[in-house]
mmCIF file of N, CA and C in Angstrom:
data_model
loop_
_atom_site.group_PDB
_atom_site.id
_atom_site.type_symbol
_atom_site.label_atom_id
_atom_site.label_comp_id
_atom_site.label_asym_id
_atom_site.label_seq_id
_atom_site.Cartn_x
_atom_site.Cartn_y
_atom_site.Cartn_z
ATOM 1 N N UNK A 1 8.987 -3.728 -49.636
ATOM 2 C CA UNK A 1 9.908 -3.207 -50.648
ATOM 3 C C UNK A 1 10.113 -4.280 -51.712
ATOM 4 N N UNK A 2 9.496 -3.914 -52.761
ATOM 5 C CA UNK A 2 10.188 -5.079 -54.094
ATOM 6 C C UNK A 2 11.344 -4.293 -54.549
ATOM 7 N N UNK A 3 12.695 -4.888 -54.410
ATOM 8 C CA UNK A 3 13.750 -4.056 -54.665
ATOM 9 C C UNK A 3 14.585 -5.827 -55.755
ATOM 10 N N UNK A 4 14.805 -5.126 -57.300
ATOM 11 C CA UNK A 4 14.706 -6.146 -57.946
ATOM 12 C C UNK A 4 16.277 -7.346 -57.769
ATOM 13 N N UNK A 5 17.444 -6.081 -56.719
ATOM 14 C CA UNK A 5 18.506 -7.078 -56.501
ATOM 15 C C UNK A 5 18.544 -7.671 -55.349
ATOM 16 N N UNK A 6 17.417 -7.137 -54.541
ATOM 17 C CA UNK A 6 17.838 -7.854 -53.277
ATOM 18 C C UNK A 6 16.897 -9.295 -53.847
ATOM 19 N N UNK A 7 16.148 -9.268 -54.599
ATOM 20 C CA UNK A 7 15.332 -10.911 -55.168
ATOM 21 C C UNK A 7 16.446 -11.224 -55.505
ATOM 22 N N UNK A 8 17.770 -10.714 -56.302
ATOM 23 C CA UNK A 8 18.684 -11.412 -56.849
ATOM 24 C C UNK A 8 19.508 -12.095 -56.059
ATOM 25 N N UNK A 9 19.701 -11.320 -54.965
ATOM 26 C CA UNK A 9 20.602 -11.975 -53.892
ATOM 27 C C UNK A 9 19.894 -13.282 -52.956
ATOM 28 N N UNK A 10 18.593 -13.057 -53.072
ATOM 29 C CA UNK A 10 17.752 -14.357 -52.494
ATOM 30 C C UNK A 10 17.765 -15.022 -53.349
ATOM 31 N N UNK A 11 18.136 -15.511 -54.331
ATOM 32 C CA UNK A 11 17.654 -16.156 -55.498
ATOM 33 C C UNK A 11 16.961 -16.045 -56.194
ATOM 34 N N UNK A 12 15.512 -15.169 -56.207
ATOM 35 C CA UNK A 12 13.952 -15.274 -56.694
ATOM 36 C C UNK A 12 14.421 -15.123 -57.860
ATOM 37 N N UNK A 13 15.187 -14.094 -58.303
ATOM 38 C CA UNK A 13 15.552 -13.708 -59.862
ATOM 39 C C UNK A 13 17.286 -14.288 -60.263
ATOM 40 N N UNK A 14 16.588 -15.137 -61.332
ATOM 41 C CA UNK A 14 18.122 -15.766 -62.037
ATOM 42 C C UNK A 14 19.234 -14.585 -62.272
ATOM 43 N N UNK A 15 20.463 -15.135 -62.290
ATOM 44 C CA UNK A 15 21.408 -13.965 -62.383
ATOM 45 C C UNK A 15 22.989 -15.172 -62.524
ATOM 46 N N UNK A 16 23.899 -14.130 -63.504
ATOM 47 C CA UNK A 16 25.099 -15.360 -63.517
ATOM 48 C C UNK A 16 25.919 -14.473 -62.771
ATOM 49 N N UNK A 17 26.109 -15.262 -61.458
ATOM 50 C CA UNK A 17 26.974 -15.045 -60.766
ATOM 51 C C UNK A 17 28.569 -15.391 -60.634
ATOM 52 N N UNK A 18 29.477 -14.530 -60.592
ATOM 53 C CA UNK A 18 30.720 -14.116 -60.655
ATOM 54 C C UNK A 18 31.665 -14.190 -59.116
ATOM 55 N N UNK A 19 30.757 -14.306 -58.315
ATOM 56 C CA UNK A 19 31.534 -13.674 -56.365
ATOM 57 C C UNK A 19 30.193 -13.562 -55.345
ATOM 58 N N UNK A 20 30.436 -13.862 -54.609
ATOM 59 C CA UNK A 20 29.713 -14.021 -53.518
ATOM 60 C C UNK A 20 30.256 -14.334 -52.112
ATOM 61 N N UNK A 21 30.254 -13.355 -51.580
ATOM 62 C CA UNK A 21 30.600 -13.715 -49.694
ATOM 63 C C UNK A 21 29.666 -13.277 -48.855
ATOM 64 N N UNK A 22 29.705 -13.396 -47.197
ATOM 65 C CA UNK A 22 28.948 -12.891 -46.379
ATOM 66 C C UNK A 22 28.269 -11.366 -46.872
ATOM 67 N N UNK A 23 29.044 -10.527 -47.776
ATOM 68 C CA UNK A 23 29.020 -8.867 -47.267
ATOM 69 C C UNK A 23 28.264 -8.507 -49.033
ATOM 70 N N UNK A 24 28.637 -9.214 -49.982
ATOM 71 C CA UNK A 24 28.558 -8.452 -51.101
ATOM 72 C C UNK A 24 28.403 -9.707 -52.205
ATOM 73 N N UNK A 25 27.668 -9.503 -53.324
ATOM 74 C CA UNK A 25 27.359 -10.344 -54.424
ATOM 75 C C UNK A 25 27.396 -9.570 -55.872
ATOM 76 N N UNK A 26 28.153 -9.991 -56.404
ATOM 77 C CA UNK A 26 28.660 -9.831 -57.707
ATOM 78 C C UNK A 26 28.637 -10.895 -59.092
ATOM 79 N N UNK A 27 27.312 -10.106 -59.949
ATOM 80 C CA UNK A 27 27.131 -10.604 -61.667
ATOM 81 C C UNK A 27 26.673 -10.203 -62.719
ATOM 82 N N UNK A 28 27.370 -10.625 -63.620
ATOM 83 C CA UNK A 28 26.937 -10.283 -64.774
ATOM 84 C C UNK A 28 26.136 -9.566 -65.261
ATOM 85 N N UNK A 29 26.118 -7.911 -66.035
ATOM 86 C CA UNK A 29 25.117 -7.063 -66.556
ATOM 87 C C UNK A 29 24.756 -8.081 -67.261
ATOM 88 N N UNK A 30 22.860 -7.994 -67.575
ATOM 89 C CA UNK A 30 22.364 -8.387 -68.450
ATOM 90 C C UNK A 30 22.446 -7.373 -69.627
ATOM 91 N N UNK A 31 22.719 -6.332 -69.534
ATOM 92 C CA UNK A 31 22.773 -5.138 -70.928
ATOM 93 C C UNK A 31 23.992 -4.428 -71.045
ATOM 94 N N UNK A 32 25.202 -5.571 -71.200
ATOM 95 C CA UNK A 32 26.656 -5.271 -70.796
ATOM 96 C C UNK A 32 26.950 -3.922 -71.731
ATOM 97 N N UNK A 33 27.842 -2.516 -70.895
ATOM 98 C CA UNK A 33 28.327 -1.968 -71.850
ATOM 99 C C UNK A 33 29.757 -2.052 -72.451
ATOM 100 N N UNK A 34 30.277 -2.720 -72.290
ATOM 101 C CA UNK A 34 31.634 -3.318 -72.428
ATOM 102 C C UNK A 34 32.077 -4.918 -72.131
ATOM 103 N N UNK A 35 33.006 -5.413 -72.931
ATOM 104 C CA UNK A 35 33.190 -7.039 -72.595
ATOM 105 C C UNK A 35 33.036 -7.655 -71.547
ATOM 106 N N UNK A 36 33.622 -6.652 -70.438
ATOM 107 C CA UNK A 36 33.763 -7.292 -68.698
ATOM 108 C C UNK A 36 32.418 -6.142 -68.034
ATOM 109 N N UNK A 37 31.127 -6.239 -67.700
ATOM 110 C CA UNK A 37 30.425 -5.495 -66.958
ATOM 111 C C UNK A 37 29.637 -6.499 -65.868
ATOM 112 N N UNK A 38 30.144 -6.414 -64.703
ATOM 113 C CA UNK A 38 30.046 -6.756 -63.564
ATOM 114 C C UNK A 38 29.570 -6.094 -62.201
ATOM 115 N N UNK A 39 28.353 -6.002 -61.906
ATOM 116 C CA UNK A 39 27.370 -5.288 -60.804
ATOM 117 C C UNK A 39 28.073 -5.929 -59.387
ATOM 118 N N UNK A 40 28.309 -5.199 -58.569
ATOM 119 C CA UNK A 40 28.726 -5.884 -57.261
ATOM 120 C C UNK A 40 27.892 -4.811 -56.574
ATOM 121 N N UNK A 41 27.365 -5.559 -55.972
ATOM 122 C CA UNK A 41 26.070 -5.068 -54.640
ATOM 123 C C UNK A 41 26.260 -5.255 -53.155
ATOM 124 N N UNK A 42 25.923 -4.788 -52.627
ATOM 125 C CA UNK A 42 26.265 -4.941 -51.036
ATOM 126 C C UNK A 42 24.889 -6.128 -50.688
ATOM 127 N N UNK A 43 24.947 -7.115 -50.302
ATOM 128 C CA UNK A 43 23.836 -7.352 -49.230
ATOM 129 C C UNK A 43 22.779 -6.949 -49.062
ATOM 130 N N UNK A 44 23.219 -6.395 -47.737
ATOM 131 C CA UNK A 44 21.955 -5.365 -47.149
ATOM 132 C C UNK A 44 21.824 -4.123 -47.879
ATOM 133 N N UNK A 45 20.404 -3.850 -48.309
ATOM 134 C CA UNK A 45 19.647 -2.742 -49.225
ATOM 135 C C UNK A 45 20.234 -1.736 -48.245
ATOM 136 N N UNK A 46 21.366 -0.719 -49.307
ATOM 137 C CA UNK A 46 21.441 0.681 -49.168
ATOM 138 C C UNK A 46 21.223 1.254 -50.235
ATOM 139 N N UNK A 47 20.056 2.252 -50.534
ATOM 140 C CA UNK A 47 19.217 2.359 -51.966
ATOM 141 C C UNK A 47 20.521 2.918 -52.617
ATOM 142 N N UNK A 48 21.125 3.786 -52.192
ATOM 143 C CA UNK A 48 22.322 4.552 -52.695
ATOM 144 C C UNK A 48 23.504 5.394 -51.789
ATOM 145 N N UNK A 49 24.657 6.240 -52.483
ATOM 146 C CA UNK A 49 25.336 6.778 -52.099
ATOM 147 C C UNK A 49 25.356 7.605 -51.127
ATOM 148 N N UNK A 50 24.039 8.307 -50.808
ATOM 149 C CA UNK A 50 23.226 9.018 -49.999
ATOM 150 C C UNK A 50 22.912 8.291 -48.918
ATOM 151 N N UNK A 51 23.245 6.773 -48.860
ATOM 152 C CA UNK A 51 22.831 6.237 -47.450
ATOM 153 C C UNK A 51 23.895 5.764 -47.063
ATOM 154 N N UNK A 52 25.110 6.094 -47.574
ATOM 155 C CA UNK A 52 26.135 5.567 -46.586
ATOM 156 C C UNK A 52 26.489 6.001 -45.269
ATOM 157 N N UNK A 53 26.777 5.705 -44.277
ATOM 158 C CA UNK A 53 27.081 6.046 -43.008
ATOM 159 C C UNK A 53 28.319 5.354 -42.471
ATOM 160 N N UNK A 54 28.615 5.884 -41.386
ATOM 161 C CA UNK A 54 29.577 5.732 -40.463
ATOM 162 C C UNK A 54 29.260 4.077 -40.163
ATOM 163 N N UNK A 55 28.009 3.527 -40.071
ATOM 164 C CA UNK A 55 27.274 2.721 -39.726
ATOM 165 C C UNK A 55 27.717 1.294 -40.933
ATOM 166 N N UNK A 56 27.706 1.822 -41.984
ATOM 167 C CA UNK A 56 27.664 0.834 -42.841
ATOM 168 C C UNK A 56 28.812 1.086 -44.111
ATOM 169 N N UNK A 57 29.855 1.672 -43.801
ATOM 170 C CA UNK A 57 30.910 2.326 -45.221
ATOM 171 C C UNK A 57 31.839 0.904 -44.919
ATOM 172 N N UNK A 58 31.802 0.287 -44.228
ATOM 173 C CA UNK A 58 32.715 -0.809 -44.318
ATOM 174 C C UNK A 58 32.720 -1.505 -45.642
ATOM 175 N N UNK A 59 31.343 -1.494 -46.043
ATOM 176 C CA UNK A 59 30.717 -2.413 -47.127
ATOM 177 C C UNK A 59 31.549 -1.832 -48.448
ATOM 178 N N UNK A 60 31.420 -0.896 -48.278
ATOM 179 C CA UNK A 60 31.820 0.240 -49.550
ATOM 180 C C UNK A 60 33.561 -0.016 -49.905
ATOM 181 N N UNK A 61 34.735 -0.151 -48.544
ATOM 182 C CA UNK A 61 35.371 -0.367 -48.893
ATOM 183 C C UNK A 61 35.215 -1.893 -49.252
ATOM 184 N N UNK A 62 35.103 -2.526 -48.602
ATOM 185 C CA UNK A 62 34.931 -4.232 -49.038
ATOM 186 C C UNK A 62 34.782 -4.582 -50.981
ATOM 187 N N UNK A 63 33.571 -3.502 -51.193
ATOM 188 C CA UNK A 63 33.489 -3.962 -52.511
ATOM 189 C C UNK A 63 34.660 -3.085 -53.827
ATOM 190 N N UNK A 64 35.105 -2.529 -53.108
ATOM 191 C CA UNK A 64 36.435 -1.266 -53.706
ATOM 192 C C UNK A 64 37.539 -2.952 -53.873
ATOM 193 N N UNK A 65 37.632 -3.975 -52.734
ATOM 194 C CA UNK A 65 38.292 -4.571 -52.565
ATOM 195 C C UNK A 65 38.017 -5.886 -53.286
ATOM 196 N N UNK A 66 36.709 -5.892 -53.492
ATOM 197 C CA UNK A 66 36.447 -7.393 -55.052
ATOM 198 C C UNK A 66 36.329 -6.903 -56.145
ATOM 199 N N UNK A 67 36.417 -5.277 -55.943
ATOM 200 C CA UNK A 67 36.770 -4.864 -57.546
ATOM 201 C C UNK A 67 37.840 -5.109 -58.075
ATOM 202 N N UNK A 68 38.846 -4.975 -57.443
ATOM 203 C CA UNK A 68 40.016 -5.074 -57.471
ATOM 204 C C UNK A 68 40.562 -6.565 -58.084
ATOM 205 N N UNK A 69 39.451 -7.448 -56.547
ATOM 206 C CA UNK A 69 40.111 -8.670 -57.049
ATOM 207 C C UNK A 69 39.264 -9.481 -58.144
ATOM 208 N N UNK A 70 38.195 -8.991 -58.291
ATOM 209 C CA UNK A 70 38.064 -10.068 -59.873
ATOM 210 C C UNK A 70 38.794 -9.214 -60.683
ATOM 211 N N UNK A 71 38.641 -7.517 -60.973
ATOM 212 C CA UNK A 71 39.327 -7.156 -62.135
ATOM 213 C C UNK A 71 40.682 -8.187 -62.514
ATOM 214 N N UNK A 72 41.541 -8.641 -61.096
ATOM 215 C CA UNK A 72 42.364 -9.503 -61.762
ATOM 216 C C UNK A 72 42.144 -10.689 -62.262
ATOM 217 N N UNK A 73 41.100 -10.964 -61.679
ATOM 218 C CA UNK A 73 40.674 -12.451 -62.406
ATOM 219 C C UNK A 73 40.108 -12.601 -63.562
ATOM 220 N N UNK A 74 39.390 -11.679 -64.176
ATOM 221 C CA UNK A 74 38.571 -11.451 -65.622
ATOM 222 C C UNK A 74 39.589 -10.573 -66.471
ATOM 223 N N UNK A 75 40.770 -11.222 -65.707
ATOM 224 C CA UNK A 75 42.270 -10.337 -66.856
ATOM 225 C C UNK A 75 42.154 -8.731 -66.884
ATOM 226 N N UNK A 76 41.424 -8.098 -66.512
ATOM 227 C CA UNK A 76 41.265 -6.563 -66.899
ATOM 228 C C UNK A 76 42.076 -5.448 -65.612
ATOM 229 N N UNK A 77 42.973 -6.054 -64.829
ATOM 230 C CA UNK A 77 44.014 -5.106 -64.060
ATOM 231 C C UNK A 77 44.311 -4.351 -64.166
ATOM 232 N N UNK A 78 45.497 -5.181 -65.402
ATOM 233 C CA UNK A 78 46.404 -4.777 -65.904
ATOM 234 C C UNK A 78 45.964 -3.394 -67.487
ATOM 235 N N UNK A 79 45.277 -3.886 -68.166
ATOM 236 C CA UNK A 79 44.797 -2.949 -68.996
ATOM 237 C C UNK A 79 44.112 -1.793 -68.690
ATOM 238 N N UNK A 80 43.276 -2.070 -67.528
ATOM 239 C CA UNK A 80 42.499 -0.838 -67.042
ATOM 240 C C UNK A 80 41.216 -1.192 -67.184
ATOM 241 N N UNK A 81 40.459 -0.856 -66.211
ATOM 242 C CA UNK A 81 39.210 -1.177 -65.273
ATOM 243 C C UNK A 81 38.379 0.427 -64.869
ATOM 244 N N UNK A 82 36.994 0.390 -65.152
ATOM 245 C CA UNK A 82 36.491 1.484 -64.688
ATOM 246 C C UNK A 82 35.794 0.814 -63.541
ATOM 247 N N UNK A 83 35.164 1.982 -61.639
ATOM 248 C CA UNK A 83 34.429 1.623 -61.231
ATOM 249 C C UNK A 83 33.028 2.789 -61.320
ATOM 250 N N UNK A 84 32.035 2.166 -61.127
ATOM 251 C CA UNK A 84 30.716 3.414 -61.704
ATOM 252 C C UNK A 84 30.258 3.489 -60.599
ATOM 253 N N UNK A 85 29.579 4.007 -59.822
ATOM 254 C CA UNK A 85 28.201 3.820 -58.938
ATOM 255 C C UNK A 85 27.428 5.545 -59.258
ATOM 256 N N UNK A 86 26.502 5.297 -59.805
ATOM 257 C CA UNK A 86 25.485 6.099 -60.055
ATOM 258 C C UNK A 86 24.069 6.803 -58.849
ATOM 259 N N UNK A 87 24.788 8.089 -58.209
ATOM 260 C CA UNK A 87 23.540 8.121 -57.212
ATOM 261 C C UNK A 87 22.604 9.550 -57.793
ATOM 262 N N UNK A 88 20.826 8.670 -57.747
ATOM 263 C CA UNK A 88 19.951 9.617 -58.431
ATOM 264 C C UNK A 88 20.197 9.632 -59.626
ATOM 265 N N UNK A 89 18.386 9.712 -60.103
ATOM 266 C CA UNK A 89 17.961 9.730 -61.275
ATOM 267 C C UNK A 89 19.097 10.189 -61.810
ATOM 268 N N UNK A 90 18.847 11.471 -61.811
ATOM 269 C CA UNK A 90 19.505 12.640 -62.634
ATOM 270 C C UNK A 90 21.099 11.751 -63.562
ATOM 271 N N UNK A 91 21.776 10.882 -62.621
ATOM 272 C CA UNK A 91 22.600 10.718 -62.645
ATOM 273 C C UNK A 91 22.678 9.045 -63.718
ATOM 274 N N UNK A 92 21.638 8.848 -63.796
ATOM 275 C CA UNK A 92 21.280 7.710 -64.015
ATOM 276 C C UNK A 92 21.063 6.116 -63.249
ATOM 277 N N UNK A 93 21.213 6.480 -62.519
ATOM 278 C CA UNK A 93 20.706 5.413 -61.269
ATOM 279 C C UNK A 93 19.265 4.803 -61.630
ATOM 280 N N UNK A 94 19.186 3.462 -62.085
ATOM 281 C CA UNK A 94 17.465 3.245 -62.548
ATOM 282 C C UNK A 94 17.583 2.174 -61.281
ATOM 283 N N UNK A 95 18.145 1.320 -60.720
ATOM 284 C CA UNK A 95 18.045 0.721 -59.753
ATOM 285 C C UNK A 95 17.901 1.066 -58.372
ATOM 286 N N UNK A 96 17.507 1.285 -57.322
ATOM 287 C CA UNK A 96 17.565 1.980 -55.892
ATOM 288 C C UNK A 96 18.186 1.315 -55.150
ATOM 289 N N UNK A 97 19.523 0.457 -55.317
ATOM 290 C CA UNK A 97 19.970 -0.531 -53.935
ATOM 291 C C UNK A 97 21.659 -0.293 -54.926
ATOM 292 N N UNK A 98 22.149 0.288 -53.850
ATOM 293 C CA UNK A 98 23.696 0.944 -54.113
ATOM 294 C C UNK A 98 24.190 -0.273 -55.057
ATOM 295 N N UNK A 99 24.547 0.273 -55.821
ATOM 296 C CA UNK A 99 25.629 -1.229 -56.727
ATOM 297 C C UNK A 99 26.688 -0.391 -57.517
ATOM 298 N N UNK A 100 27.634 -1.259 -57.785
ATOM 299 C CA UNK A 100 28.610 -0.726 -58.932
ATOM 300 C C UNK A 100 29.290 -1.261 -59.965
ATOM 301 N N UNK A 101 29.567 -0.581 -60.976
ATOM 302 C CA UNK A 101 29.538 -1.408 -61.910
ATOM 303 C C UNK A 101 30.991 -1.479 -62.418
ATOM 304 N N UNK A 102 31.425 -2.696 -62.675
ATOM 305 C CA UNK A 102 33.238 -2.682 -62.888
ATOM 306 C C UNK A 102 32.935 -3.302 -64.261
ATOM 307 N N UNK A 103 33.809 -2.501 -65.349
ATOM 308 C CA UNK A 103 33.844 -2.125 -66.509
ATOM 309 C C UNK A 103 35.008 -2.279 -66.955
ATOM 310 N N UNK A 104 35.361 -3.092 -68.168
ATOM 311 C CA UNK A 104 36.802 -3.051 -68.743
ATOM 312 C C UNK A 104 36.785 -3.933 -70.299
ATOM 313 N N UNK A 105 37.852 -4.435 -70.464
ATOM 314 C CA UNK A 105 38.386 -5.512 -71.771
ATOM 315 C C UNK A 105 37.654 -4.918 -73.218
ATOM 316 N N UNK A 106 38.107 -3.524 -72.932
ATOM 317 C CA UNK A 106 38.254 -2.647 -74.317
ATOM 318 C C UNK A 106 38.348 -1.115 -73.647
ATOM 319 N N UNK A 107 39.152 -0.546 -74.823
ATOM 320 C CA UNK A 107 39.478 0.757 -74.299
ATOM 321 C C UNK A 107 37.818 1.741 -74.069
ATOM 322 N N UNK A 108 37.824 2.060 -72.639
ATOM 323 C CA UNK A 108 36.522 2.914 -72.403
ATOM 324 C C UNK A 108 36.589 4.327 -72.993
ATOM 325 N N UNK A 109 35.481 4.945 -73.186
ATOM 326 C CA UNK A 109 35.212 6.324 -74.127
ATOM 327 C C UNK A 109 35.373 6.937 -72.594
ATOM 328 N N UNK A 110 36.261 8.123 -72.573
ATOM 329 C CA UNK A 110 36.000 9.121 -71.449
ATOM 330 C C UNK A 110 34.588 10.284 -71.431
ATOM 331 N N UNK A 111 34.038 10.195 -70.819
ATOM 332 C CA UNK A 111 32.719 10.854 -71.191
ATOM 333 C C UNK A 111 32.814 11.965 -70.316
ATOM 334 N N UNK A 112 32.815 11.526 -68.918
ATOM 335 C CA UNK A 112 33.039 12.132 -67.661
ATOM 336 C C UNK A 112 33.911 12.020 -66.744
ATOM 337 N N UNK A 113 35.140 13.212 -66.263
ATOM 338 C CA UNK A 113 35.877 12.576 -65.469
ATOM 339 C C UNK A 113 35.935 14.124 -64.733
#
């Protein structure tokens, strides 16, 4: 599997990193759509939303829980913070390894809610 974040999480591919623990790694969009756009990934390759399980949703809350806490640290709490995760094409998902994207530090366009 060449899966281009799990190179990120090994190092192979440069990346400015923001958070990192045992469970989940979090940095910097390279094609930010807003001031604060921040990818937090699980670890271990779950291509998407479709592979969560009973087995592995721990992860899912975990990263619900560094959304939270950098949003406070990159100041964007308090103003308001979007979280994204995109499953399938259709949906726009171009990456295959679950990630999400925390979004803020300007008022977001409602597109879809």
């Amino acid at each position: 599997m060449d899966c281009i974040f799990c190179r990120i999480i090994k190092g192979e591919i440069p990346s400015t990193k923001v958070y990192e623990d045992e469970t989940v790694y979090a940095f910097k969009d390279i094609n930010p759509m807003a001031p604060v756009h921040v990818l937090i990934i699980p670890k271990v390759h779950i291509a998407s939303i479709n592979e969560v399980t009973a087995e592995n949703s721990a992860v899912i809350a975990h990263i619900y829980e560094i959304a939270a806490k950098l949003a406070k640290e990159l100041g964007i709490s308090e103003s308001g913070y979007r979280v994204v995760s995109n499953c399938g094409a259709d949906a726009g998902q171009t990456v295959f390894h679950l990630h999400f994207h925390l979004l803020g530090g300007t008022k977001l366009k409602v597109e879809m809610c």
